[in-house]
Amino acid sequence: MVASHLPDAVQGPGPVDVVLNVNGATHVVRIEPRVSLLDCLRDHMNLTGAKKGCNQGACGACTVWVDKRRVVACLTLAIACEGREITTIEGLAENGILHPMQKAFLSEDAFQCGYCTPGQIMSAVALLAEGHAGSDAEIAEWMSGNICRCAAYPNIRTAIRDVRDGVGGVGSAAR
Amino acid sequence: MSTAIGRPVDRVDGLAKITGAGRYSAEIALPGLVHAVLVTSRIPSGRIGHLDTYDAERAEGVLAVLHHLNLPKGGSVPALLPSLFGAAASGQTFFPMQDEVIHYAGQPLAVVVADTLDRAEHAARLVHITYEHTPAITTIEQGRDRAYEAEKIFAGFIPGRITRGDAAAGLAEAAETVDLSYHLAANHHNPIECSATTAVWEGDRLTLYDSTQGPNATLHTVAELLNIMPSHIRVVTGYVGGSFGCKAMIWAHPALSALAARAVHRPVRLALSREQMFSGCGHREEQEMRIVLGADRDGRLTAIRHHKLSPTSHFDDWAEPSLSVASSMYACDNYEGVYRLIKANTMTPTFTRCPGEAAGMFVMETALDELAERLDLDPLEIRLRNYAETEPGTGNPWSSKGLRECYQRGAELARWSERDPRPGRERDGNWLLGWGMASSAYPVTPPGGPQRARARIFADGSAVVQSSFADFGTGSATVMTQVAADGLGLPLERVRVQYGDTDLPNTAAAVGSAGAGMVSAAVHVATTALRDQLIAQAVADERSPLHGADPGQITVTEGRMHLRERPDTGESYAELLQRANMTDAEALGTWNPPSMMGTGYGTMTFGAQFAQVAVDPELGLCRVRRLIGVFDPGRVLNRKTAHSQLMGGMLWGMSQALLEGTVMDPAGRWSNASLGEYLVPVNADAPDVLIETVETTDTVVNPLGVKGIGEVSMVGTAAAIANAIWHATGRRHHRLPITIESVL
């Protein structure tokens, strides 16, 4: 017998069971193969932290991590994420303790409407891990996949610097 | 003796936003929820020839396909009335899917409802529509010969022609004039959250989760459109992912979501796609302006002639009031402003952050710079020479005006006096550097009716304050918590503000930078009323240490009422309530605003902006290196959120100058209707921004003297940048956005 979560030769176009590891927990969702990771998270798993801003990979509001790398969930098929480790904003805090980047976004007022914020934070944490926070110019360049229409950009850079430098009581980058 | 107001406290809704827990209107999880998708017109003018729903209706999961032949007819389309009035506020006087006529590309022609979003989107592509085309006009260029002078614009509130004195005579006596023509591209708001409504019927009662600046505007508009009683509708607006004006008026989608939900007997979510955001909730119209300024040898303005030409829809004479603020910025006795319109195959344009002020002041402030150059005057000096000590036109005193201080402080921060006035003198490698400046101003407008809030205190001394307003990123929930804490004399952490729900006391839509002023007034009135009520109860209570005291001598600190002069004499709210066996006490506060027709004062927020740019003349690149803004917003309720909003406005102004423009294709459709092609600033575009405020006391506008900050900071930024580009390169720009092609 083949384990049921292993892909069949042909899947779809009707709904199929997809096994996803999201924020450390295993979920089985029954979705059509065309469903994006973003719609899967939001509409099928009730995880609405990743936002839909354009559904075209242009705004970055849907940024999540797949195997710790930042991706735009709107251009990622959910079914292609089987066997991978998916992390969303809901999985960033550990045991109810906010990630330093979350604290820094709050204390530096690095958002207004908050809609791009989960994507910004997921990008910002990954950016530090990538080693792309050496200077303000580097931060700005490597955060430019995440649009903030409220234009909180200078405060976003400050929040990232705070975490990088461990200032303002937000601690150093943990991950 | 305020303790909370003004403090830079963190946003009260911040935790929900940084954890992803906050639910926006398209994220409400409801049992049985299904999805609606709009099918929109691909042509700008004509009729539906045939609308074939056969394939769509048979597609997997489809529950209904609604269109003009089967959509239930309801009530009537409300008048176009700005949502600041607090009544129904239809964004245009046209409601789609009533007949086969097509007025603009992107007009909704059908709504497909299916059990999943993917199935609804797929089925929407299976609605086959044939079109009968008729000729379309969608740009100024196409309709120039059909332009007419508007009788009234802006929902009938602004005359199409405004004059004072004699502009022709003023120009005839001028020693120097400039006569300049401008073109400004259309703009789209593009908040990152697309507009969305989730509709649920329970019997004949409707609940709408709507992404809006005005939950009550949604309620009244949908009530009229569907001909149902307002009392049967509840609008809930939890979190809103930005608006910038596109959620200030009420468009078709909330009512369509309700009709769809009624048709399928299920809760329905209708979210616009990003592309639909370009034709579903208005835009800032393309506009041409011509300005003629005359001045005497000392640079004092003798006349202003300022004309605007713009396309509007076939249904409404709408133009953003581009001439208004520019007409009352400077002392000048002779003025002529004219709005000309072209009926075009677009939807009705609408409020877009700084609706009119940003455009008109770009023209005024760059033209004034050219005039200063011709007169060999410093740009700051010509503004000071024309400083309006009273409101031009009326002669009314200003309710408050700190502009002189703004100029002075901004000039210090920018080291303006050290600037070499000659253009093209400063270099940094390949970059030419330049500094420019401009004035900012934005009107303070009262809402159209009473604003209310309710304050309730519990016997443990904690309080909840309720009001229906929405917080769409402005920080209103946070600042209202601060206002409530001070009104009641409670520490911040003992106060919770509940908002975003039409079941709570009434407020108008938070538009026109009026939200903080009007809602803080209601919250202040409600919380001080409750405080006074409890003080009166203590004074009347024989068992209270304050029995018989003069209420005027009693104040409240940290929830404890006490004599001002003898702080040890007093008791807490909690002690008073518990002794009286009261679990709580409450008060409703109503603020009646001054008349919209005028207070006898000129009421404006002012500011001064300075920009440094770097231009690479060989590559055509223009980078903004520094932005400095100093504003006089009256009382600042929270320094942190206020500075963020002011900063955002200035970066919007930068974007207006260098990036934003929606372009019509030859077929009459917006050609760049995506966030990939409609350019907005990304992080790498945004320089650090230095903001300061000059606090002025204003006793006219509202009880706390709050003039509003949402928009004023965008006014003038684009002009300061364009003036800086001239200073860097010696070239003037009269088209927005200023692109690489135009710099080369």
mmCIF file of N, CA, C and O in Angstrom, chain A residues 22-65:
data_model
loop_
_atom_site.group_PDB
_atom_site.id
_atom_site.type_symbol
_atom_site.label_atom_id
_atom_site.label_comp_id
_atom_site.label_asym_id
_atom_site.label_seq_id
_atom_site.Cartn_x
_atom_site.Cartn_y
_atom_site.Cartn_z
ATOM 1 N N VAL A 22 1.981 23.045 8.545
ATOM 2 C CA VAL A 22 1.901 24.493 8.719
ATOM 3 C C VAL A 22 2.140 24.834 10.179
ATOM 4 O O VAL A 22 1.441 24.335 11.066
ATOM 5 N N ASN A 23 3.113 25.642 10.422
ATOM 6 C CA ASN A 23 3.458 26.086 11.779
ATOM 7 C C ASN A 23 3.636 24.903 12.732
ATOM 8 O O ASN A 23 3.216 24.931 13.885
ATOM 9 N N GLY A 24 4.228 23.852 12.197
ATOM 10 C CA GLY A 24 4.582 22.714 13.023
ATOM 11 C C GLY A 24 3.487 21.689 13.201
ATOM 12 O O GLY A 24 3.703 20.669 13.847
ATOM 13 N N ALA A 25 2.323 21.942 12.637
ATOM 14 C CA ALA A 25 1.225 20.983 12.768
ATOM 15 C C ALA A 25 0.865 20.427 11.395
ATOM 16 O O ALA A 25 0.980 21.123 10.384
ATOM 17 N N THR A 26 0.445 19.177 11.377
ATOM 18 C CA THR A 26 0.066 18.554 10.110
ATOM 19 C C THR A 26 -1.427 18.747 9.865
ATOM 20 O O THR A 26 -2.249 18.529 10.757
ATOM 21 N N HIS A 27 -1.764 19.185 8.662
ATOM 22 C CA HIS A 27 -3.161 19.412 8.295
ATOM 23 C C HIS A 27 -3.452 18.634 7.021
ATOM 24 O O HIS A 27 -2.613 18.582 6.124
ATOM 25 N N VAL A 28 -4.630 18.054 6.947
ATOM 26 C CA VAL A 28 -5.078 17.457 5.694
ATOM 27 C C VAL A 28 -6.221 18.322 5.174
ATOM 28 O O VAL A 28 -7.209 18.534 5.880
ATOM 29 N N VAL A 29 -6.052 18.856 3.982
ATOM 30 C CA VAL A 29 -7.125 19.671 3.401
ATOM 31 C C VAL A 29 -7.538 19.044 2.077
ATOM 32 O O VAL A 29 -6.712 18.488 1.345
ATOM 33 N N ARG A 30 -8.813 19.139 1.792
ATOM 34 C CA ARG A 30 -9.312 18.597 0.526
ATOM 35 C C ARG A 30 -9.525 19.769 -0.414
ATOM 36 O O ARG A 30 -10.455 20.562 -0.251
ATOM 37 N N ILE A 31 -8.633 19.902 -1.369
ATOM 38 C CA ILE A 31 -8.670 21.064 -2.268
ATOM 39 C C ILE A 31 -8.386 20.632 -3.697
ATOM 40 O O ILE A 31 -7.789 19.579 -3.939
ATOM 41 N N GLU A 32 -8.820 21.478 -4.619
ATOM 42 C CA GLU A 32 -8.452 21.255 -6.014
ATOM 43 C C GLU A 32 -6.970 21.606 -6.180
ATOM 44 O O GLU A 32 -6.471 22.505 -5.512
ATOM 45 N N PRO A 33 -6.282 20.923 -7.072
ATOM 46 C CA PRO A 33 -4.848 21.192 -7.246
ATOM 47 C C PRO A 33 -4.554 22.626 -7.673
ATOM 48 O O PRO A 33 -3.447 23.112 -7.472
ATOM 49 N N ARG A 34 -5.526 23.335 -8.226
ATOM 50 C CA ARG A 34 -5.268 24.710 -8.675
ATOM 51 C C ARG A 34 -5.262 25.712 -7.527
ATOM 52 O O ARG A 34 -4.970 26.890 -7.740
ATOM 53 N N VAL A 35 -5.594 25.269 -6.321
ATOM 54 C CA VAL A 35 -5.714 26.216 -5.206
ATOM 55 C C VAL A 35 -4.318 26.685 -4.768
ATOM 56 O O VAL A 35 -3.419 25.872 -4.526
ATOM 57 N N SER A 36 -4.177 27.989 -4.681
ATOM 58 C CA SER A 36 -2.881 28.545 -4.265
ATOM 59 C C SER A 36 -2.672 28.299 -2.778
ATOM 60 O O SER A 36 -3.622 28.083 -2.020
ATOM 61 N N LEU A 37 -1.414 28.348 -2.376
ATOM 62 C CA LEU A 37 -1.113 28.221 -0.951
ATOM 63 C C LEU A 37 -1.836 29.307 -0.167
ATOM 64 O O LEU A 37 -2.336 29.070 0.934
ATOM 65 N N LEU A 38 -1.924 30.509 -0.759
ATOM 66 C CA LEU A 38 -2.578 31.619 -0.055
ATOM 67 C C LEU A 38 -4.065 31.327 0.183
ATOM 68 O O LEU A 38 -4.562 31.458 1.300
ATOM 69 N N ASP A 39 -4.771 30.939 -0.876
ATOM 70 C CA ASP A 39 -6.191 30.635 -0.699
ATOM 71 C C ASP A 39 -6.388 29.426 0.204
ATOM 72 O O ASP A 39 -7.362 29.351 0.950
ATOM 73 N N CYS A 40 -5.464 28.485 0.130
ATOM 74 C CA CYS A 40 -5.559 27.312 0.991
ATOM 75 C C CYS A 40 -5.469 27.718 2.454
ATOM 76 O O CYS A 40 -6.276 27.311 3.283
ATOM 77 N N LEU A 41 -4.482 28.560 2.763
ATOM 78 C CA LEU A 41 -4.320 29.008 4.147
ATOM 79 C C LEU A 41 -5.541 29.799 4.601
ATOM 80 O O LEU A 41 -6.085 29.575 5.680
ATOM 81 N N ARG A 42 -5.971 30.730 3.761
ATOM 82 C CA ARG A 42 -7.012 31.676 4.173
ATOM 83 C C ARG A 42 -8.403 31.052 4.164
ATOM 84 O O ARG A 42 -9.167 31.226 5.112
ATOM 85 N N ASP A 43 -8.723 30.351 3.084
ATOM 86 C CA ASP A 43 -10.109 29.887 2.918
ATOM 87 C C ASP A 43 -10.328 28.457 3.388
ATOM 88 O O ASP A 43 -11.455 28.068 3.691
ATOM 89 N N HIS A 44 -9.263 27.669 3.412
ATOM 90 C CA HIS A 44 -9.456 26.262 3.763
ATOM 91 C C HIS A 44 -8.880 25.915 5.126
ATOM 92 O O HIS A 44 -9.193 24.869 5.679
ATOM 93 N N MET A 45 -8.005 26.746 5.654
ATOM 94 C CA MET A 45 -7.408 26.457 6.960
ATOM 95 C C MET A 45 -7.684 27.553 7.978
ATOM 96 O O MET A 45 -7.231 27.469 9.109
ATOM 97 N N ASN A 46 -8.416 28.590 7.547
ATOM 98 C CA ASN A 46 -8.794 29.687 8.444
ATOM 99 C C ASN A 46 -7.575 30.376 9.042
ATOM 100 O O ASN A 46 -7.635 30.906 10.150
ATOM 101 N N LEU A 47 -6.474 30.367 8.313
ATOM 102 C CA LEU A 47 -5.284 31.117 8.734
ATOM 103 C C LEU A 47 -5.202 32.354 7.839
ATOM 104 O O LEU A 47 -4.677 32.298 6.729
ATOM 105 N N THR A 48 -5.751 33.459 8.325
ATOM 106 C CA THR A 48 -5.876 34.641 7.461
ATOM 107 C C THR A 48 -4.772 35.671 7.710
ATOM 108 O O THR A 48 -4.872 36.806 7.259
ATOM 109 N N GLY A 49 -3.732 35.254 8.431
ATOM 110 C CA GLY A 49 -2.631 36.193 8.659
ATOM 111 C C GLY A 49 -1.918 36.584 7.373
ATOM 112 O O GLY A 49 -1.559 37.734 7.176
ATOM 113 N N ALA A 50 -1.704 35.633 6.485
ATOM 114 C CA ALA A 50 -1.147 35.961 5.166
ATOM 115 C C ALA A 50 -2.246 36.655 4.368
ATOM 116 O O ALA A 50 -3.361 36.164 4.290
ATOM 117 N N LYS A 51 -1.927 37.819 3.803
ATOM 118 C CA LYS A 51 -2.960 38.656 3.195
ATOM 119 C C LYS A 51 -2.955 38.562 1.678
ATOM 120 O O LYS A 51 -1.915 38.319 1.064
ATOM 121 N N LYS A 52 -4.115 38.829 1.095
ATOM 122 C CA LYS A 52 -4.217 38.887 -0.362
ATOM 123 C C LYS A 52 -4.301 40.347 -0.786
ATOM 124 O O LYS A 52 -5.285 41.021 -0.516
ATOM 125 N N GLY A 53 -3.253 40.836 -1.419
ATOM 126 C CA GLY A 53 -3.264 42.227 -1.864
ATOM 127 C C GLY A 53 -3.385 42.369 -3.364
ATOM 128 O O GLY A 53 -3.941 43.333 -3.858
ATOM 129 N N CYS A 54 -2.836 41.400 -4.105
ATOM 130 C CA CYS A 54 -2.889 41.528 -5.568
ATOM 131 C C CYS A 54 -3.124 40.196 -6.250
ATOM 132 O O CYS A 54 -3.606 40.157 -7.368
ATOM 133 N N ASN A 55 -2.757 39.105 -5.593
ATOM 134 C CA ASN A 55 -2.888 37.765 -6.168
ATOM 135 C C ASN A 55 -2.055 37.607 -7.432
ATOM 136 O O ASN A 55 -2.347 36.780 -8.283
ATOM 137 N N GLN A 56 -1.041 38.456 -7.572
ATOM 138 C CA GLN A 56 -0.189 38.429 -8.761
ATOM 139 C C GLN A 56 1.286 38.470 -8.413
ATOM 140 O O GLN A 56 2.116 38.728 -9.273
ATOM 141 N N GLY A 57 1.607 38.311 -7.137
ATOM 142 C CA GLY A 57 3.013 38.320 -6.743
ATOM 143 C C GLY A 57 3.670 39.681 -6.771
ATOM 144 O O GLY A 57 4.888 39.782 -6.745
ATOM 145 N N ALA A 58 2.872 40.729 -6.792
ATOM 146 C CA ALA A 58 3.453 42.071 -6.916
ATOM 147 C C ALA A 58 3.558 42.829 -5.605
ATOM 148 O O ALA A 58 4.338 43.772 -5.503
ATOM 149 N N CYS A 59 2.785 42.453 -4.587
ATOM 150 C CA CYS A 59 2.717 43.309 -3.397
ATOM 151 C C CYS A 59 3.384 42.706 -2.165
ATOM 152 O O CYS A 59 3.737 43.437 -1.239
ATOM 153 N N GLY A 60 3.535 41.402 -2.098
ATOM 154 C CA GLY A 60 4.235 40.789 -0.970
ATOM 155 C C GLY A 60 3.406 40.611 0.286
ATOM 156 O O GLY A 60 3.916 40.106 1.292
ATOM 157 N N ALA A 61 2.136 41.001 0.264
ATOM 158 C CA ALA A 61 1.310 40.898 1.482
ATOM 159 C C ALA A 61 1.116 39.446 1.906
ATOM 160 O O ALA A 61 0.805 39.166 3.062
ATOM 161 N N CYS A 62 1.302 38.517 0.976
ATOM 162 C CA CYS A 62 1.055 37.108 1.257
ATOM 163 C C CYS A 62 2.329 36.364 1.626
ATOM 164 O O CYS A 62 2.339 35.134 1.660
ATOM 165 N N THR A 63 3.405 37.104 1.919
ATOM 166 C CA THR A 63 4.699 36.454 2.173
ATOM 167 C C THR A 63 4.633 35.473 3.347
ATOM 168 O O THR A 63 4.219 35.839 4.453
ATOM 169 N N VAL A 64 5.007 34.230 3.089
ATOM 170 C CA VAL A 64 5.161 33.208 4.132
ATOM 171 C C VAL A 64 6.506 32.526 3.866
ATOM 172 O O VAL A 64 7.192 32.853 2.902
ATOM 173 N N TRP A 65 6.856 31.611 4.743
ATOM 174 C CA TRP A 65 8.090 30.853 4.519
ATOM 175 C C TRP A 65 7.742 29.432 4.094
ATOM 176 O O TRP A 65 6.856 28.796 4.674
#
